PDB file of C-alpha atoms and ligand atoms in Angstrom:
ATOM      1  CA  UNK X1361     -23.348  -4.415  -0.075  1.00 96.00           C
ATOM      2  CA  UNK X1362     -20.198  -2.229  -0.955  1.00 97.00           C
ATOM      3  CA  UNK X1363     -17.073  -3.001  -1.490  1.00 96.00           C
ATOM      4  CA  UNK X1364     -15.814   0.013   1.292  1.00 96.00           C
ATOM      5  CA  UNK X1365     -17.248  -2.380   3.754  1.00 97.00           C
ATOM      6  CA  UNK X1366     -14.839  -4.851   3.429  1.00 97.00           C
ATOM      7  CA  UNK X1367     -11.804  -2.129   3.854  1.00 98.00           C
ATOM      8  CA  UNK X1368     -10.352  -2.562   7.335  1.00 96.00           C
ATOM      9  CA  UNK X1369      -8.238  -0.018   8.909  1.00 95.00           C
ATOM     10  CA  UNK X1370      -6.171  -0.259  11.850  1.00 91.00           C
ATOM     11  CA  UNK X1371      -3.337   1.459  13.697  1.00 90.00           C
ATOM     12  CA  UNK X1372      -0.135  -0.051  12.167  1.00 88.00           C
ATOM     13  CA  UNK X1373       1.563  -0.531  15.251  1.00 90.00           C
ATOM     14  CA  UNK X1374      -1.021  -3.099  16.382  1.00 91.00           C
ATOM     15  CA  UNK X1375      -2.174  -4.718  12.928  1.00 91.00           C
ATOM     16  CA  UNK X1376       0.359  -5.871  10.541  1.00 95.00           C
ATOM     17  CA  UNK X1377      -1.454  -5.984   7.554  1.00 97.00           C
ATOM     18  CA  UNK X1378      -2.111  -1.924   7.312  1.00 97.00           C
ATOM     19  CA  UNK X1379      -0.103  -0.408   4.379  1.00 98.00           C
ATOM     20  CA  UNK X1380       2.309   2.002   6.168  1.00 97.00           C
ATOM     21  CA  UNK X1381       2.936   5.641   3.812  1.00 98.00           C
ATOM     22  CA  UNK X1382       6.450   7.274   4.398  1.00 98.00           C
ATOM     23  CA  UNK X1383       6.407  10.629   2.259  1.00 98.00           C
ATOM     24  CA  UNK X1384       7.780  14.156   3.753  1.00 97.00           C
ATOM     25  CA  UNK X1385       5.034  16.345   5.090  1.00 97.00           C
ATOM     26  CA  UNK X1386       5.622  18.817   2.830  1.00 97.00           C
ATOM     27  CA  UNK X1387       6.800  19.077  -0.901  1.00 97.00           C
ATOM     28  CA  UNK X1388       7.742  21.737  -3.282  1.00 98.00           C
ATOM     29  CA  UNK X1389       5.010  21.922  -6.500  1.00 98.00           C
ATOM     30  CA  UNK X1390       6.460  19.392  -9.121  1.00 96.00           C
ATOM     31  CA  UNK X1391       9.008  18.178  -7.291  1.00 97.00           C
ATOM     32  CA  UNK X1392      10.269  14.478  -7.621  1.00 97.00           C
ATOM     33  CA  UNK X1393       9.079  12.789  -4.279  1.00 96.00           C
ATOM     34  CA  UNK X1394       9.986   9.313  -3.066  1.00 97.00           C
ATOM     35  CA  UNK X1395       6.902   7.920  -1.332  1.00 98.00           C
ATOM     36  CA  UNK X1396       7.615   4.081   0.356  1.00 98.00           C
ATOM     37  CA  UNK X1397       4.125   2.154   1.232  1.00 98.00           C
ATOM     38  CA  UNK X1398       5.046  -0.794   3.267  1.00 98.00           C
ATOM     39  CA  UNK X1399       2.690  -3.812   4.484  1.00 98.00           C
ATOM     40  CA  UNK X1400       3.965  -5.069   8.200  1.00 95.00           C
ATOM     41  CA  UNK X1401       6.413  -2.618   8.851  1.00 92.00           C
ATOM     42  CA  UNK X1402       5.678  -2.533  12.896  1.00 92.00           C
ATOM     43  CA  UNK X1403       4.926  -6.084  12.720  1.00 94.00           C
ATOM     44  CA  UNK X1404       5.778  -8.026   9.946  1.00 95.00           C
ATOM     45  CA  UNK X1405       2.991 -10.421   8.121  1.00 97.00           C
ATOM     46  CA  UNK X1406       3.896 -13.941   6.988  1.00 97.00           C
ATOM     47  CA  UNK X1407       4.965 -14.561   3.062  1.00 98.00           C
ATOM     48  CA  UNK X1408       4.362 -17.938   2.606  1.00 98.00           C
ATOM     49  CA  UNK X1409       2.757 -19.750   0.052  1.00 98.00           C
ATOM     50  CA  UNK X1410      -0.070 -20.057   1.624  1.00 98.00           C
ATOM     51  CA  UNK X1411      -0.522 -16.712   3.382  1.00 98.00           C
ATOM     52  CA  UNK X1412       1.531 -13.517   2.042  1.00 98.00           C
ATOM     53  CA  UNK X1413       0.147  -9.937   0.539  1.00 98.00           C
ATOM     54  CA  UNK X1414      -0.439  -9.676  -3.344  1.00 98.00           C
ATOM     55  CA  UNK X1415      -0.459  -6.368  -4.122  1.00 98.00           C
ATOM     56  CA  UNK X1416      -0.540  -2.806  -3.058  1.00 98.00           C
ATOM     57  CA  UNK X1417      -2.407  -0.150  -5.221  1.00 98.00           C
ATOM     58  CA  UNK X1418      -1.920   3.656  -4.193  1.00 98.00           C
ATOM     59  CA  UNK X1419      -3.789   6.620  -4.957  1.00 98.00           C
ATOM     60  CA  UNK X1420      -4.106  10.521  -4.767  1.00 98.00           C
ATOM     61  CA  UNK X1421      -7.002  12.725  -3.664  1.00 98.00           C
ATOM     62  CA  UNK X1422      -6.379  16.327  -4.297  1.00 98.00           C
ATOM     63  CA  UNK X1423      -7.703  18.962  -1.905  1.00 98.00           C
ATOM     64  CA  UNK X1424     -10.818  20.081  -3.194  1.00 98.00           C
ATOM     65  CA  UNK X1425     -11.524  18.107  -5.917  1.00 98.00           C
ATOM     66  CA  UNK X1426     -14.280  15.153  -6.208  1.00 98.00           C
ATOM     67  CA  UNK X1427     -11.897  12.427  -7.431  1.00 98.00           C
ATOM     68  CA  UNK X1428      -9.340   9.926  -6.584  1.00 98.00           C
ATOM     69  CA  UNK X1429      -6.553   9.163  -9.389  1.00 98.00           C
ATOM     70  CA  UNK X1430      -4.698   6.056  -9.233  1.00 98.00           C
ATOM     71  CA  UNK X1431      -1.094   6.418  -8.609  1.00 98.00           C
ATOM     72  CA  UNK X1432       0.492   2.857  -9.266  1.00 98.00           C
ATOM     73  CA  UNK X1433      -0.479  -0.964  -8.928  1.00 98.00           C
ATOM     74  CA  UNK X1434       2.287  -3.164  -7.683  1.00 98.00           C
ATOM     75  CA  UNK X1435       2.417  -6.686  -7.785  1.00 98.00           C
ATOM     76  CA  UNK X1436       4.488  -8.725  -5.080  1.00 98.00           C
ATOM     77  CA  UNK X1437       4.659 -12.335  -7.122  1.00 98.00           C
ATOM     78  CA  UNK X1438       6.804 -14.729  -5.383  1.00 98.00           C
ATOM     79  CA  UNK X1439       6.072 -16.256  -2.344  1.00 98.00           C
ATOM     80  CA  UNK X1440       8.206 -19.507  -2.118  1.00 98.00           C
ATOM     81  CA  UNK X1441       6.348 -22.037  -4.658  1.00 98.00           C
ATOM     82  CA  UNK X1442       8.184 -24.121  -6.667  1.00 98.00           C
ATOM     83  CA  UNK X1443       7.782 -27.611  -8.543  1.00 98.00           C
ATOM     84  CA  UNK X1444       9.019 -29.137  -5.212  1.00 97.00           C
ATOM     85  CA  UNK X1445       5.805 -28.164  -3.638  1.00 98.00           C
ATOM     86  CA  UNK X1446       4.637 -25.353  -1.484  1.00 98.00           C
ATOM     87  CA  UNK X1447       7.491 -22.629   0.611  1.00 98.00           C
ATOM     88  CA  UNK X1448      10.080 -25.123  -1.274  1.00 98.00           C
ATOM     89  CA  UNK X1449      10.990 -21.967  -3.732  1.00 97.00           C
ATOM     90  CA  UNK X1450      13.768 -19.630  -3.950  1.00 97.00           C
ATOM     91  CA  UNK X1451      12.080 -16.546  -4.102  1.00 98.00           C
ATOM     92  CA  UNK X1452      10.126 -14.885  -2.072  1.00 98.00           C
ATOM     93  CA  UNK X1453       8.653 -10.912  -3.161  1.00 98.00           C
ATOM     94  CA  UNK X1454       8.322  -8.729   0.386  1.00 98.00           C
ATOM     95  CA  UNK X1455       5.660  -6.209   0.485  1.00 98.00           C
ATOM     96  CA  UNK X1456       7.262  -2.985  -0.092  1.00 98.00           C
ATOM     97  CA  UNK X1457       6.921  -0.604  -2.702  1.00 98.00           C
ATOM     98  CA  UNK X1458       9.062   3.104  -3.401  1.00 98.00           C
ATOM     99  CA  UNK X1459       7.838   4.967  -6.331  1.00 98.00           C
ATOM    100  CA  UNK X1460       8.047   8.892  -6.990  1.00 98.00           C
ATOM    101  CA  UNK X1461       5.579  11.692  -7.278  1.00 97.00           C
ATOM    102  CA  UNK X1462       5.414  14.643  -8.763  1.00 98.00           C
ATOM    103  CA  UNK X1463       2.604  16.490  -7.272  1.00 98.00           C
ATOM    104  CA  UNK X1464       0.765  19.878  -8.199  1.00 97.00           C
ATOM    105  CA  UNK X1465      -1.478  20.554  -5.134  1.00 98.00           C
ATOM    106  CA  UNK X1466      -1.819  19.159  -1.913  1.00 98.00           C
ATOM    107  CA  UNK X1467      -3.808  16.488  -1.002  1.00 98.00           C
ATOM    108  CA  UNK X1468      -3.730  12.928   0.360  1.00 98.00           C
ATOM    109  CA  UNK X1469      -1.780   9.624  -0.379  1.00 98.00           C
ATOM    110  CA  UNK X1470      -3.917   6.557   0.175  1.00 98.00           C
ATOM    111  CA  UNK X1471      -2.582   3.093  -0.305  1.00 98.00           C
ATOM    112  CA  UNK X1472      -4.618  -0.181  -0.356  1.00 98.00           C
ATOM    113  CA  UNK X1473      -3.351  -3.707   0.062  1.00 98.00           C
ATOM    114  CA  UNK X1474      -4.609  -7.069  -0.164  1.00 98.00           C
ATOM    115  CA  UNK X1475      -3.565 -10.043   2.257  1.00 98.00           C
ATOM    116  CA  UNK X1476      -4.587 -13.449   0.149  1.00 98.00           C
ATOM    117  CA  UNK X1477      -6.634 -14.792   2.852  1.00 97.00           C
ATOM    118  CA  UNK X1478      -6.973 -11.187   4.953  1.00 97.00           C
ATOM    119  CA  UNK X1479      -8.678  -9.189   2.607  1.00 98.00           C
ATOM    120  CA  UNK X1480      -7.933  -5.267   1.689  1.00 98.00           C
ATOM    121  CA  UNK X1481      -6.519  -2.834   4.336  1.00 98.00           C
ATOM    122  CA  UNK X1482      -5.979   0.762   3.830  1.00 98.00           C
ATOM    123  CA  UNK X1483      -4.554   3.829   4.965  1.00 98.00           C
ATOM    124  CA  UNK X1484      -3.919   7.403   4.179  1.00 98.00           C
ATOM    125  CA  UNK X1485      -1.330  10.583   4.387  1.00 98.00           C
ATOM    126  CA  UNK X1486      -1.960  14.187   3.860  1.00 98.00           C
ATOM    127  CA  UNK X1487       1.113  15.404   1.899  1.00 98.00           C
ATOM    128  CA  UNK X1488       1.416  19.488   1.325  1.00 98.00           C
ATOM    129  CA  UNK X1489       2.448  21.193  -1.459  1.00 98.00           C
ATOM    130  CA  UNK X1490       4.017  24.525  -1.736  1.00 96.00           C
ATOM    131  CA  UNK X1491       4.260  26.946  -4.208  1.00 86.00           C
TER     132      UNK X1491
HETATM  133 FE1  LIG K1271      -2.774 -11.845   6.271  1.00 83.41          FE
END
């Protein structure tokens, strides 16, 4: 047993729990690039106490080169609990994350989340990089 086999991909538009990429096709080398990964963005998933997405981690895979390097790990915390009981809170964390890249070759963006009770989902974007 692997871990990879519990890593379900989908198209976005028809499963709300895939972690959607937004970056520009194509980048200048070591430019500052705003990359947005967002869980639910065609259909959005429930954040309740009970059900909501924990966290998003996203990576980068060089062309040509045998590893992945992790990017960022973001937390989403809040999800309505309070001493009142369950969805009673007054806070609630949505499951979107912007972060910037600087990037010296081209390669591929790949973002994993985690739905509490829906395991990990995961998706990629190749990203070039000009000289
Ligand atoms: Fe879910």
């Amino acid at each position: 047993m692997k871990l990879s086999d519990f890593i379900k991909t989908e198209d976005f538009k028809k499963e709300k729990h895939v972690p959607v990429i937004e970056a520009p096709e194509k980048v200048k080398k070591g430019e500052a690039v705003q990359i947005t990964v967002t869980v639910g963005k065609e259909i959005p998933h429930p954040n309740t106490t009970e059900h909501h997405i924990r966290w998003i981690k996203v990576f980068f895979q060089p062309d040509g080169d045998p590893y992945v390097y992790e990017v960022g790990r973001y937390e989403f915390n809040a999800h309505g609990e309070s001493v009142q009981g369950p969805n009673t809170g007054f806070v609630y964390t949505e499951p979107v994350v912007t972060t910037v890249l600087k990037l010296n070759r081209s390669g591929t963006i790949l973002a994993l989340s985690f739905c509490n009770i829906h395991g990990l989902w995961e998706s990629s974007k190749k990203i070039a990089v000009e000289e």
